[in-house]
DNA sequence: CTGAAAGCGCTAACAC
DNA sequence: GTGTTAGCGCTTTCAG
C-alpha cells in the first residue's frame, strides 16, 4: 500500500480513503491511485482490512444440512447468494449448522468472522433467529418466521403464485380444480408455504366462482396415488390438479396412467413450486410455477447488505421482498375435455 | 486473551501456544486455560489470528455457476465440504467464478483470504488449475484433469462403479446388456466419466464372456427414446440397459411403455451415477449406482487440508481418493424373461 | 488533501 | 514453561 501511495505520489492514508470511499477524493487523484494499484497488481489484504475496520466483508449463509427435499433448490439459492455477495464485494461462507445446533452457531458468530448472516430455510419458530437477535448480529432470512415484521427477508410469494396457477387453469376452461397441498402436519403446524398457498388457492378459485377443493398429502408417490383415488371418488368430474409435492405428483401421474387416462387430456396437472430439473423428469414434462431460487438467494444477500451498509444508523424500515414464481407451460396442462363426457366414456 | 491468561494464571503467550499447539504445554496448564476460556466465553478472533499467523483457516470452494445438469449433486458436495471444513476448524467460502473467468479468480486469490482452494467440476484442461499452479496456491480437485499425477484429488471411481453395475445385472442372469453413455461430444473430448465408465463397462462385460454394446446419447428424453429404438433394431434380444444420463432414461422408459413393454419385466434399467432424488422421480424408481457426493465433498476438503497442514514442507506424495458408488436396488431391475420368448410374444 | 501515529487481536521470536 | 515485544497490513484520528 505504501508502494501504491508512492507510485501515485500521494499519502498512504489517501490510498486508504480511495479504497473505502471513507472521505471524498478528487477524481484526478483517484485515477492516479487506481492506475498505480493496477500497475503493481495490488490487492488489499482482506484480513488486515477486516481487523482494522471491524468490517470483514464476509457474510455467512446458514443452510440446512439435512439436504433431502431440497436438492436443486438449495443449490440455486447458494449460487444466487454467492453471486450477489461477490457483486457487492463480499465473500460468502457457508455454515450448515443445523446438525450441531445453536451452540455451535454462537461460537461461530463470536469469532467475529462475519458481518452478518443470511438464514435459509427458516422455520416458523427458529432458534437460530432468536440467537441472532439476542447477539445483535445483523441478519436476513430466506423464507419467513411467524413474525417477520421487523426483519429483512426474501421469500417466494406463495399466495400470488397459487393465484396465477389457478388463473391459468381457469383460463384454459377448467371449472373443477383441486389443490394437493403439503402434508397435514406441515399445514397444521402453520408452515408458511402450505398456509399461504392454501389462502391463495381459495381466494383465486372463489373469485372465479368455483368451489375450492384442497387435499393434504405427504410427499411420496404412494401418498399421491391414494390422494388421487380419493379425490376422484369425491369429485369424479375433476379436470385439473395443482400440486405442491413433486414426489406425490409422480404417484398421481402413475395412478392416472393405470386408469387408462392420459395427462393432460383427461386431467391437467400443474406443479406449484417446482424446480426446472424435476419438472422435466416426468412424462409429459410438467407445466409448473417455477421459483426463481437464484434470485431468492440474490435478494436475501441484497437485503442483508442493505441492512449492513445503509441501515447502520437508524433502522428506517425492513426490506422485505416477495418473488412470484414464473409460469412455464410444458406438456401436462390442456383445456378440459367437453364437460358432457366422462373421460372413460369419451375414449371408450 | 489477556483476561484468559490472567484468569488461568498463565502468560498471554502460553494461551496462544495452547490455542495453536505451536509448542508443547503441560496437560494441567492446558486444562486451566481451556476452563478459563470457557468461563469467559472467549473465542479467538478469526481475523486477528489470520493476520498474525498468515494462515486464515479459510478455504474456498470453486464451483460452477452454470448450475444446470448438476442440481442435487452439487449441493451435496457443498454440504459435505462445508461439514468437513467445519470439523477441521476451517471455514468454507464459495466462489462461483466460472462466469467471470480466471482474472477474477486471480484477484480473489491475491486478497490473501484463503489458505487453499478446492476446485469442483474440473475439466480435463482447466485454466483455473493452471492459475493455481502458477500462483502456487495449495489446492485439491473434485474430479480430475487430464494429468492429475502430482495433485491431491477426490473423484468417483467410474470404472469400478460401472463394473459393479454390470456384475449386478450379470448376476441377475442378463446376457445382453447395453450401456448408454454420455454424448458423443463429451466422450470424444475425453471427458473423464464417459471414458472411464466406458472402460469399466467393456472390461466387465468381456470378463463375463459377453459382448459390449455402447451407445452415445445426449442427455434429453428425446435422445433417450431414439437411442432405445435404434438399439433394439440392432439388438432385439436386449434385456438390460445401463445409463449415465438421467433425462435420457426418462425418454427410454417412455419409449418402453409405448411399446407395451414394462420395466423391469421386459427390460431392466440401471442408472449409473444417479442422485437419490432423481432416481425416485420415475415409475418404477430406478435401481441405481448412487454416488456418495457428500463424501466426495468431504474428501476434497480433507485432502486439501492434509496438504495444507502436513505436506507444508516436503511434498511426500499426492493424496488421491477414488470413491465407488453404492448400489441401491429399486424397482427397475429384475432377472430377464426366459431367453426363448421375445417380450412381445411372451405377453401376446 | 498530507504525514505521522495509534491501534485492531493475535502470533511467534526472544531472553529468561 | 514465563513475560515481553515486534510486527501482520490495514483503518482512522489528528494536526496541519
mmCIF file of C-alpha atoms in Angstrom, chain B:
data_model
loop_
_atom_site.group_PDB
_atom_site.id
_atom_site.type_symbol
_atom_site.label_atom_id
_atom_site.label_comp_id
_atom_site.label_asym_id
_atom_site.label_seq_id
_atom_site.Cartn_x
_atom_site.Cartn_y
_atom_site.Cartn_z
ATOM 1 C CA UNK B 1 -6.963 -13.149 25.610
ATOM 2 C CA UNK B 2 -5.148 -11.207 28.255
ATOM 3 C CA UNK B 3 -8.074 -11.883 30.555
ATOM 4 C CA UNK B 4 -7.992 -15.573 29.852
ATOM 5 C CA UNK B 5 -4.300 -15.616 30.694
ATOM 6 C CA UNK B 6 -4.892 -13.761 33.915
ATOM 7 C CA UNK B 7 -7.759 -15.989 34.945
ATOM 8 C CA UNK B 8 -5.800 -19.135 34.207
ATOM 9 C CA UNK B 9 -2.766 -17.688 35.930
ATOM 10 C CA UNK B 10 -0.509 -18.043 32.912
ATOM 11 C CA UNK B 11 1.224 -15.841 30.406
ATOM 12 C CA UNK B 12 -0.581 -14.485 27.405
ATOM 13 C CA UNK B 13 1.794 -16.280 25.114
ATOM 14 C CA UNK B 14 1.018 -19.574 26.803
ATOM 15 C CA UNK B 15 -2.616 -19.093 25.953
ATOM 16 C CA UNK B 16 -1.631 -18.528 22.377
ATOM 17 C CA UNK B 17 0.507 -21.649 22.325
ATOM 18 C CA UNK B 18 -2.276 -23.659 23.865
ATOM 19 C CA UNK B 19 -4.597 -22.402 21.175
ATOM 20 C CA UNK B 20 -2.424 -23.321 18.234
ATOM 21 C CA UNK B 21 -0.462 -26.211 19.652
ATOM 22 C CA UNK B 22 2.643 -24.424 18.442
ATOM 23 C CA UNK B 23 4.547 -25.522 21.487
ATOM 24 C CA UNK B 24 4.077 -28.349 23.953
ATOM 25 C CA UNK B 25 2.126 -27.434 27.058
ATOM 26 C CA UNK B 26 1.533 -29.464 30.186
ATOM 27 C CA UNK B 27 -1.832 -31.064 30.447
ATOM 28 C CA UNK B 28 -2.599 -29.322 33.688
ATOM 29 C CA UNK B 29 -1.929 -25.880 32.285
ATOM 30 C CA UNK B 30 -3.927 -26.597 29.182
ATOM 31 C CA UNK B 31 -6.926 -27.613 31.251
ATOM 32 C CA UNK B 32 -6.781 -24.415 33.277
ATOM 33 C CA UNK B 33 -6.613 -22.363 30.112
ATOM 34 C CA UNK B 34 -9.472 -24.185 28.473
ATOM 35 C CA UNK B 35 -11.598 -23.731 31.559
ATOM 36 C CA UNK B 36 -10.822 -20.041 31.701
ATOM 37 C CA UNK B 37 -11.753 -19.645 28.057
ATOM 38 C CA UNK B 38 -14.956 -21.472 28.699
ATOM 39 C CA UNK B 39 -15.874 -19.384 31.706
ATOM 40 C CA UNK B 40 -15.253 -16.159 29.915
ATOM 41 C CA UNK B 41 -16.928 -17.361 26.773
ATOM 42 C CA UNK B 42 -13.767 -16.474 24.944
ATOM 43 C CA UNK B 43 -13.497 -17.101 21.225
ATOM 44 C CA UNK B 44 -10.304 -16.257 19.372
ATOM 45 C CA UNK B 45 -10.804 -13.551 16.800
ATOM 46 C CA UNK B 46 -10.540 -15.156 13.395
ATOM 47 C CA UNK B 47 -9.191 -12.138 11.535
ATOM 48 C CA UNK B 48 -6.579 -11.279 14.096
ATOM 49 C CA UNK B 49 -5.293 -14.822 14.055
ATOM 50 C CA UNK B 50 -5.247 -14.781 10.325
ATOM 51 C CA UNK B 51 -3.385 -11.540 10.076
ATOM 52 C CA UNK B 52 -0.749 -12.504 12.574
ATOM 53 C CA UNK B 53 -0.203 -16.076 11.501
ATOM 54 C CA UNK B 54 -0.692 -15.774 7.763
ATOM 55 C CA UNK B 55 -2.953 -18.775 7.971
ATOM 56 C CA UNK B 56 -6.547 -17.794 7.704
ATOM 57 C CA UNK B 57 -8.092 -21.226 8.179
ATOM 58 C CA UNK B 58 -10.426 -20.364 5.369
ATOM 59 C CA UNK B 59 -10.604 -22.378 2.193
ATOM 60 C CA UNK B 60 -12.511 -21.650 -0.956
ATOM 61 C CA UNK B 61 -14.736 -23.966 -2.905
ATOM 62 C CA UNK B 62 -14.711 -23.125 -6.591
ATOM 63 C CA UNK B 63 -17.912 -24.246 -8.111
ATOM 64 C CA UNK B 64 -19.572 -23.961 -11.484
ATOM 65 C CA UNK B 65 -22.076 -21.144 -11.679
ATOM 66 C CA UNK B 66 -23.739 -22.821 -14.607
ATOM 67 C CA UNK B 67 -25.938 -24.848 -12.329
ATOM 68 C CA UNK B 68 -27.745 -26.871 -14.958
ATOM 69 C CA UNK B 69 -27.040 -30.504 -15.095
ATOM 70 C CA UNK B 70 -25.940 -30.783 -11.529
ATOM 71 C CA UNK B 71 -28.701 -29.793 -9.206
ATOM 72 C CA UNK B 72 -28.824 -32.006 -6.184
ATOM 73 C CA UNK B 73 -25.366 -33.296 -6.940
ATOM 74 C CA UNK B 74 -23.501 -30.104 -6.416
ATOM 75 C CA UNK B 75 -25.413 -29.260 -3.310
ATOM 76 C CA UNK B 76 -24.406 -32.476 -1.654
ATOM 77 C CA UNK B 77 -20.807 -31.767 -2.478
ATOM 78 C CA UNK B 78 -21.076 -28.333 -0.934
ATOM 79 C CA UNK B 79 -22.737 -29.758 2.131
ATOM 80 C CA UNK B 80 -20.093 -32.418 2.532
ATOM 81 C CA UNK B 81 -17.305 -29.941 2.004
ATOM 82 C CA UNK B 82 -18.751 -27.469 4.479
ATOM 83 C CA UNK B 83 -19.135 -30.189 7.060
ATOM 84 C CA UNK B 84 -15.591 -31.413 6.634
ATOM 85 C CA UNK B 85 -14.177 -27.905 6.776
ATOM 86 C CA UNK B 86 -16.137 -27.179 9.898
ATOM 87 C CA UNK B 87 -14.967 -30.381 11.520
ATOM 88 C CA UNK B 88 -11.347 -29.428 10.914
ATOM 89 C CA UNK B 89 -11.801 -25.928 12.227
ATOM 90 C CA UNK B 90 -11.893 -24.270 8.834
ATOM 91 C CA UNK B 91 -14.363 -22.008 7.140
ATOM 92 C CA UNK B 92 -15.526 -22.570 3.614
ATOM 93 C CA UNK B 93 -16.205 -19.704 1.237
ATOM 94 C CA UNK B 94 -17.887 -20.374 -2.048
ATOM 95 C CA UNK B 95 -16.602 -18.772 -5.201
ATOM 96 C CA UNK B 96 -18.566 -19.342 -8.352
ATOM 97 C CA UNK B 97 -16.087 -17.816 -10.688
ATOM 98 C CA UNK B 98 -16.761 -19.684 -13.835
ATOM 99 C CA UNK B 99 -18.694 -16.761 -15.229
ATOM 100 C CA UNK B 100 -16.085 -14.135 -14.516
ATOM 101 C CA UNK B 101 -13.161 -16.181 -15.556
ATOM 102 C CA UNK B 102 -9.633 -16.544 -14.442
ATOM 103 C CA UNK B 103 -8.881 -12.881 -13.862
ATOM 104 C CA UNK B 104 -11.407 -12.656 -11.133
ATOM 105 C CA UNK B 105 -10.057 -15.769 -9.543
ATOM 106 C CA UNK B 106 -6.612 -14.236 -9.576
ATOM 107 C CA UNK B 107 -7.752 -11.137 -7.763
ATOM 108 C CA UNK B 108 -9.715 -13.187 -5.285
ATOM 109 C CA UNK B 109 -6.649 -15.213 -4.519
ATOM 110 C CA UNK B 110 -4.483 -12.122 -4.123
ATOM 111 C CA UNK B 111 -6.638 -10.909 -1.308
ATOM 112 C CA UNK B 112 -4.991 -13.464 0.886
ATOM 113 C CA UNK B 113 -8.311 -14.543 2.275
ATOM 114 C CA UNK B 114 -7.890 -18.245 1.793
ATOM 115 C CA UNK B 115 -5.226 -20.802 2.569
ATOM 116 C CA UNK B 116 -6.228 -23.063 -0.253
ATOM 117 C CA UNK B 117 -8.822 -23.976 -2.807
ATOM 118 C CA UNK B 118 -10.974 -26.962 -3.623
ATOM 119 C CA UNK B 119 -11.877 -26.985 -7.285
ATOM 120 C CA UNK B 120 -15.144 -28.621 -8.228
ATOM 121 C CA UNK B 121 -16.064 -29.835 -11.651
ATOM 122 C CA UNK B 122 -12.600 -29.658 -13.077
ATOM 123 C CA UNK B 123 -12.315 -30.021 -16.781
ATOM 124 C CA UNK B 124 -9.665 -32.029 -18.494
ATOM 125 C CA UNK B 125 -7.864 -28.851 -19.418
ATOM 126 C CA UNK B 126 -8.658 -26.254 -16.822
ATOM 127 C CA UNK B 127 -7.498 -22.644 -16.719
ATOM 128 C CA UNK B 128 -8.250 -22.442 -13.060
ATOM 129 C CA UNK B 129 -5.849 -25.245 -12.303
ATOM 130 C CA UNK B 130 -3.150 -23.619 -14.392
ATOM 131 C CA UNK B 131 -3.599 -20.390 -12.478
ATOM 132 C CA UNK B 132 -3.458 -22.102 -9.117
ATOM 133 C CA UNK B 133 -0.251 -23.778 -10.123
ATOM 134 C CA UNK B 134 1.445 -20.617 -11.297
ATOM 135 C CA UNK B 135 0.316 -18.682 -8.241
ATOM 136 C CA UNK B 136 1.493 -21.575 -6.117
ATOM 137 C CA UNK B 137 -1.757 -21.749 -4.194
ATOM 138 C CA UNK B 138 -2.410 -25.075 -2.487
ATOM 139 C CA UNK B 139 -5.408 -26.791 -3.981
ATOM 140 C CA UNK B 140 -7.243 -30.043 -4.403
ATOM 141 C CA UNK B 141 -9.719 -31.153 -7.023
ATOM 142 C CA UNK B 142 -13.028 -32.905 -7.026
ATOM 143 C CA UNK B 143 -12.788 -34.719 -10.295
ATOM 144 C CA UNK B 144 -9.620 -34.911 -12.322
ATOM 145 C CA UNK B 145 -7.779 -33.045 -15.012
ATOM 146 C CA UNK B 146 -6.019 -34.851 -17.799
ATOM 147 C CA UNK B 147 -2.786 -35.182 -15.830
ATOM 148 C CA UNK B 148 -3.518 -35.217 -12.137
ATOM 149 C CA UNK B 149 -0.416 -37.134 -11.183
ATOM 150 C CA UNK B 150 1.001 -34.673 -8.700
ATOM 151 C CA UNK B 151 -2.202 -33.248 -7.282
ATOM 152 C CA UNK B 152 -4.459 -34.156 -4.413
ATOM 153 C CA UNK B 153 -7.897 -35.041 -5.633
ATOM 154 C CA UNK B 154 -11.106 -36.865 -4.857
ATOM 155 C CA UNK B 155 -13.158 -38.423 -7.587
ATOM 156 C CA UNK B 156 -15.761 -41.028 -8.260
ATOM 157 C CA UNK B 157 -14.425 -44.378 -9.289
ATOM 158 C CA UNK B 158 -16.296 -44.613 -12.566
ATOM 159 C CA UNK B 159 -14.507 -47.705 -13.667
ATOM 160 C CA UNK B 160 -15.330 -49.643 -10.539
ATOM 161 C CA UNK B 161 -18.875 -48.294 -10.454
ATOM 162 C CA UNK B 162 -19.632 -49.459 -13.959
ATOM 163 C CA UNK B 163 -18.141 -52.842 -13.243
ATOM 164 C CA UNK B 164 -20.355 -53.302 -10.247
ATOM 165 C CA UNK B 165 -23.417 -52.329 -12.218
ATOM 166 C CA UNK B 166 -22.605 -54.864 -14.903
ATOM 167 C CA UNK B 167 -21.789 -57.540 -12.363
ATOM 168 C CA UNK B 168 -25.115 -56.986 -10.688
ATOM 169 C CA UNK B 169 -27.006 -57.385 -13.951
ATOM 170 C CA UNK B 170 -24.976 -60.418 -14.960
ATOM 171 C CA UNK B 171 -25.740 -61.863 -11.550
ATOM 172 C CA UNK B 172 -29.430 -61.453 -12.305
ATOM 173 C CA UNK B 173 -28.936 -63.520 -15.409
ATOM 174 C CA UNK B 174 -28.683 -60.860 -18.101
ATOM 175 C CA UNK B 175 -26.526 -61.765 -21.075
ATOM 176 C CA UNK B 176 -27.277 -58.901 -23.417
ATOM 177 C CA UNK B 177 -26.536 -55.599 -21.742
ATOM 178 C CA UNK B 178 -26.203 -52.199 -23.372
ATOM 179 C CA UNK B 179 -24.509 -49.119 -21.997
ATOM 180 C CA UNK B 180 -25.965 -45.700 -22.720
ATOM 181 C CA UNK B 181 -23.047 -43.354 -22.237
ATOM 182 C CA UNK B 182 -22.862 -39.566 -22.317
ATOM 183 C CA UNK B 183 -22.978 -37.629 -25.553
ATOM 184 C CA UNK B 184 -20.595 -38.211 -28.381
ATOM 185 C CA UNK B 185 -19.000 -34.820 -27.860
ATOM 186 C CA UNK B 186 -18.141 -35.423 -24.242
ATOM 187 C CA UNK B 187 -16.836 -38.889 -24.988
ATOM 188 C CA UNK B 188 -14.679 -37.716 -27.825
ATOM 189 C CA UNK B 189 -13.419 -34.778 -25.801
ATOM 190 C CA UNK B 190 -12.063 -37.349 -23.401
ATOM 191 C CA UNK B 191 -14.419 -36.337 -20.615
ATOM 192 C CA UNK B 192 -13.254 -38.440 -17.698
ATOM 193 C CA UNK B 193 -16.504 -40.016 -16.535
ATOM 194 C CA UNK B 194 -17.510 -41.045 -20.051
ATOM 195 C CA UNK B 195 -14.171 -42.540 -20.875
ATOM 196 C CA UNK B 196 -13.567 -44.331 -17.620
ATOM 197 C CA UNK B 197 -17.090 -45.673 -17.418
ATOM 198 C CA UNK B 198 -16.750 -46.982 -20.941
ATOM 199 C CA UNK B 199 -13.574 -48.740 -19.945
ATOM 200 C CA UNK B 200 -15.189 -50.285 -16.894
ATOM 201 C CA UNK B 201 -18.153 -51.427 -18.914
ATOM 202 C CA UNK B 202 -16.144 -53.052 -21.593
ATOM 203 C CA UNK B 203 -13.855 -54.931 -19.273
ATOM 204 C CA UNK B 204 -16.674 -56.089 -17.002
ATOM 205 C CA UNK B 205 -18.775 -57.278 -19.880
ATOM 206 C CA UNK B 206 -15.914 -59.054 -21.568
ATOM 207 C CA UNK B 207 -14.831 -60.822 -18.423
ATOM 208 C CA UNK B 208 -18.368 -62.172 -18.195
ATOM 209 C CA UNK B 209 -17.920 -63.522 -21.682
ATOM 210 C CA UNK B 210 -20.371 -61.081 -23.217
ATOM 211 C CA UNK B 211 -20.270 -58.575 -26.000
ATOM 212 C CA UNK B 212 -20.032 -54.882 -25.083
ATOM 213 C CA UNK B 213 -22.720 -52.686 -26.602
ATOM 214 C CA UNK B 214 -22.169 -48.982 -26.054
ATOM 215 C CA UNK B 215 -24.318 -46.162 -27.323
ATOM 216 C CA UNK B 216 -23.563 -42.454 -27.093
ATOM 217 C CA UNK B 217 -26.559 -40.348 -26.268
ATOM 218 C CA UNK B 218 -27.379 -36.751 -25.392
ATOM 219 C CA UNK B 219 -28.990 -36.053 -22.063
ATOM 220 C CA UNK B 220 -32.544 -35.431 -23.204
ATOM 221 C CA UNK B 221 -35.692 -37.536 -23.187
ATOM 222 C CA UNK B 222 -35.988 -37.412 -26.945
ATOM 223 C CA UNK B 223 -32.440 -38.620 -27.408
ATOM 224 C CA UNK B 224 -33.097 -41.446 -24.991
ATOM 225 C CA UNK B 225 -36.165 -42.576 -26.927
ATOM 226 C CA UNK B 226 -34.332 -42.622 -30.155
ATOM 227 C CA UNK B 227 -31.366 -44.405 -28.673
ATOM 228 C CA UNK B 228 -33.590 -47.173 -27.382
ATOM 229 C CA UNK B 229 -35.303 -47.622 -30.709
ATOM 230 C CA UNK B 230 -32.028 -47.811 -32.534
ATOM 231 C CA UNK B 231 -30.527 -50.173 -30.004
ATOM 232 C CA UNK B 232 -33.471 -52.535 -30.281
ATOM 233 C CA UNK B 233 -33.170 -52.666 -34.022
ATOM 234 C CA UNK B 234 -29.578 -53.787 -33.746
ATOM 235 C CA UNK B 235 -30.084 -55.917 -30.669
ATOM 236 C CA UNK B 236 -33.682 -57.046 -30.386
ATOM 237 C CA UNK B 237 -32.757 -59.507 -27.666
ATOM 238 C CA UNK B 238 -31.528 -56.787 -25.286
ATOM 239 C CA UNK B 239 -32.609 -57.425 -21.706
ATOM 240 C CA UNK B 240 -30.825 -54.749 -19.711
ATOM 241 C CA UNK B 241 -29.668 -51.196 -20.092
ATOM 242 C CA UNK B 242 -27.150 -49.257 -18.035
ATOM 243 C CA UNK B 243 -27.286 -45.496 -18.477
ATOM 244 C CA UNK B 244 -25.310 -42.428 -17.413
ATOM 245 C CA UNK B 245 -27.947 -39.917 -18.400
ATOM 246 C CA UNK B 246 -30.929 -39.226 -16.240
ATOM 247 C CA UNK B 247 -33.003 -37.303 -18.714
ATOM 248 C CA UNK B 248 -32.277 -39.835 -21.401
ATOM 249 C CA UNK B 249 -33.572 -42.522 -19.087
ATOM 250 C CA UNK B 250 -36.875 -40.699 -18.854
ATOM 251 C CA UNK B 251 -37.188 -40.974 -22.620
ATOM 252 C CA UNK B 252 -36.112 -44.593 -22.602
ATOM 253 C CA UNK B 253 -38.748 -45.501 -20.081
ATOM 254 C CA UNK B 254 -41.403 -43.735 -22.018
ATOM 255 C CA UNK B 255 -40.411 -45.474 -25.227
ATOM 256 C CA UNK B 256 -40.613 -48.778 -23.430
ATOM 257 C CA UNK B 257 -44.118 -48.050 -22.237
ATOM 258 C CA UNK B 258 -45.188 -47.112 -25.711
ATOM 259 C CA UNK B 259 -44.095 -50.470 -26.989
ATOM 260 C CA UNK B 260 -46.377 -52.016 -24.437
ATOM 261 C CA UNK B 261 -43.378 -53.315 -22.528
ATOM 262 C CA UNK B 262 -42.761 -52.981 -18.852
ATOM 263 C CA UNK B 263 -39.817 -52.107 -16.684
ATOM 264 C CA UNK B 264 -38.288 -54.244 -15.336
ATOM 265 C CA UNK B 265 -40.124 -57.257 -16.756
ATOM 266 C CA UNK B 266 -39.190 -56.739 -20.356
ATOM 267 C CA UNK B 267 -36.132 -54.586 -19.861
ATOM 268 C CA UNK B 268 -34.077 -53.822 -16.805
ATOM 269 C CA UNK B 269 -32.851 -50.275 -16.449
ATOM 270 C CA UNK B 270 -29.999 -49.191 -14.287
ATOM 271 C CA UNK B 271 -28.958 -45.645 -13.659
ATOM 272 C CA UNK B 272 -25.272 -45.235 -13.297
ATOM 273 C CA UNK B 273 -24.338 -42.143 -11.348
ATOM 274 C CA UNK B 274 -27.676 -41.004 -10.172
ATOM 275 C CA UNK B 275 -28.600 -38.960 -7.145
ATOM 276 C CA UNK B 276 -31.283 -40.295 -4.875
ATOM 277 C CA UNK B 277 -33.663 -37.528 -5.721
ATOM 278 C CA UNK B 278 -33.813 -38.184 -9.416
ATOM 279 C CA UNK B 279 -33.781 -41.958 -9.082
ATOM 280 C CA UNK B 280 -37.019 -41.740 -7.158
ATOM 281 C CA UNK B 281 -38.698 -39.457 -9.648
ATOM 282 C CA UNK B 282 -39.506 -42.235 -12.081
ATOM 283 C CA UNK B 283 -42.029 -45.035 -12.061
ATOM 284 C CA UNK B 284 -40.776 -47.529 -11.177
ATOM 285 C CA UNK B 285 -37.990 -45.879 -9.192
ATOM 286 C CA UNK B 286 -34.573 -46.608 -10.596
ATOM 287 C CA UNK B 287 -32.119 -49.126 -9.399
ATOM 288 C CA UNK B 288 -29.003 -47.014 -9.370
ATOM 289 C CA UNK B 289 -25.368 -46.701 -8.549
ATOM 290 C CA UNK B 290 -25.598 -43.715 -6.240
ATOM 291 C CA UNK B 291 -22.562 -41.508 -5.841
ATOM 292 C CA UNK B 292 -21.534 -40.526 -2.351
ATOM 293 C CA UNK B 293 -21.405 -36.865 -3.249
ATOM 294 C CA UNK B 294 -21.263 -35.624 0.290
ATOM 295 C CA UNK B 295 -18.297 -37.862 0.935
ATOM 296 C CA UNK B 296 -16.737 -36.606 -2.243
ATOM 297 C CA UNK B 297 -17.014 -33.059 -0.957
ATOM 298 C CA UNK B 298 -15.720 -34.148 2.393
ATOM 299 C CA UNK B 299 -12.778 -35.936 0.871
ATOM 300 C CA UNK B 300 -11.935 -32.998 -1.371
ATOM 301 C CA UNK B 301 -11.603 -30.819 1.690
ATOM 302 C CA UNK B 302 -9.756 -33.457 3.644
ATOM 303 C CA UNK B 303 -7.046 -33.900 1.059
ATOM 304 C CA UNK B 304 -6.643 -30.140 0.760
ATOM 305 C CA UNK B 305 -6.227 -29.678 4.488
ATOM 306 C CA UNK B 306 -3.864 -32.609 4.586
ATOM 307 C CA UNK B 307 -1.800 -30.819 2.012
ATOM 308 C CA UNK B 308 -2.048 -27.572 3.961
ATOM 309 C CA UNK B 309 -1.087 -28.915 7.330
ATOM 310 C CA UNK B 310 1.101 -31.918 6.881
ATOM 311 C CA UNK B 311 2.627 -31.500 3.482
ATOM 312 C CA UNK B 312 3.722 -27.961 4.235
ATOM 313 C CA UNK B 313 7.362 -28.905 3.963
ATOM 314 C CA UNK B 314 8.468 -31.593 1.553
ATOM 315 C CA UNK B 315 5.630 -32.970 -0.525
ATOM 316 C CA UNK B 316 5.582 -36.702 0.247
ATOM 317 C CA UNK B 317 3.134 -37.791 -2.427
ATOM 318 C CA UNK B 318 -0.286 -36.668 -3.503
ATOM 319 C CA UNK B 319 -3.380 -37.987 -1.782
ATOM 320 C CA UNK B 320 -5.811 -39.262 -4.311
ATOM 321 C CA UNK B 321 -9.107 -40.761 -3.307
ATOM 322 C CA UNK B 322 -11.457 -42.725 -5.515
ATOM 323 C CA UNK B 323 -14.921 -43.384 -4.183
ATOM 324 C CA UNK B 324 -17.161 -46.038 -5.696
ATOM 325 C CA UNK B 325 -20.901 -45.539 -5.988
ATOM 326 C CA UNK B 326 -23.236 -47.517 -3.821
ATOM 327 C CA UNK B 327 -25.690 -49.933 -5.371
ATOM 328 C CA UNK B 328 -29.265 -49.120 -4.429
ATOM 329 C CA UNK B 329 -31.741 -51.660 -5.727
ATOM 330 C CA UNK B 330 -35.116 -50.180 -6.507
ATOM 331 C CA UNK B 331 -37.780 -51.281 -8.899
ATOM 332 C CA UNK B 332 -36.245 -51.006 -12.343
ATOM 333 C CA UNK B 333 -34.196 -54.198 -12.423
ATOM 334 C CA UNK B 334 -35.148 -57.863 -12.384
ATOM 335 C CA UNK B 335 -33.968 -61.129 -13.898
ATOM 336 C CA UNK B 336 -34.559 -61.310 -17.637
ATOM 337 C CA UNK B 337 -37.509 -63.120 -19.106
ATOM 338 C CA UNK B 338 -36.845 -66.591 -20.402
ATOM 339 C CA UNK B 339 -34.475 -66.181 -23.307
ATOM 340 C CA UNK B 340 -36.591 -68.209 -25.701
ATOM 341 C CA UNK B 341 -39.519 -65.818 -25.925
ATOM 342 C CA UNK B 342 -39.327 -62.262 -27.126
ATOM 343 C CA UNK B 343 -41.154 -59.890 -24.797
ATOM 344 C CA UNK B 344 -43.989 -59.236 -27.208
ATOM 345 C CA UNK B 345 -44.569 -62.898 -27.879
ATOM 346 C CA UNK B 346 -44.333 -63.693 -24.209
ATOM 347 C CA UNK B 347 -47.192 -61.440 -23.352
ATOM 348 C CA UNK B 348 -49.192 -61.711 -26.516
#
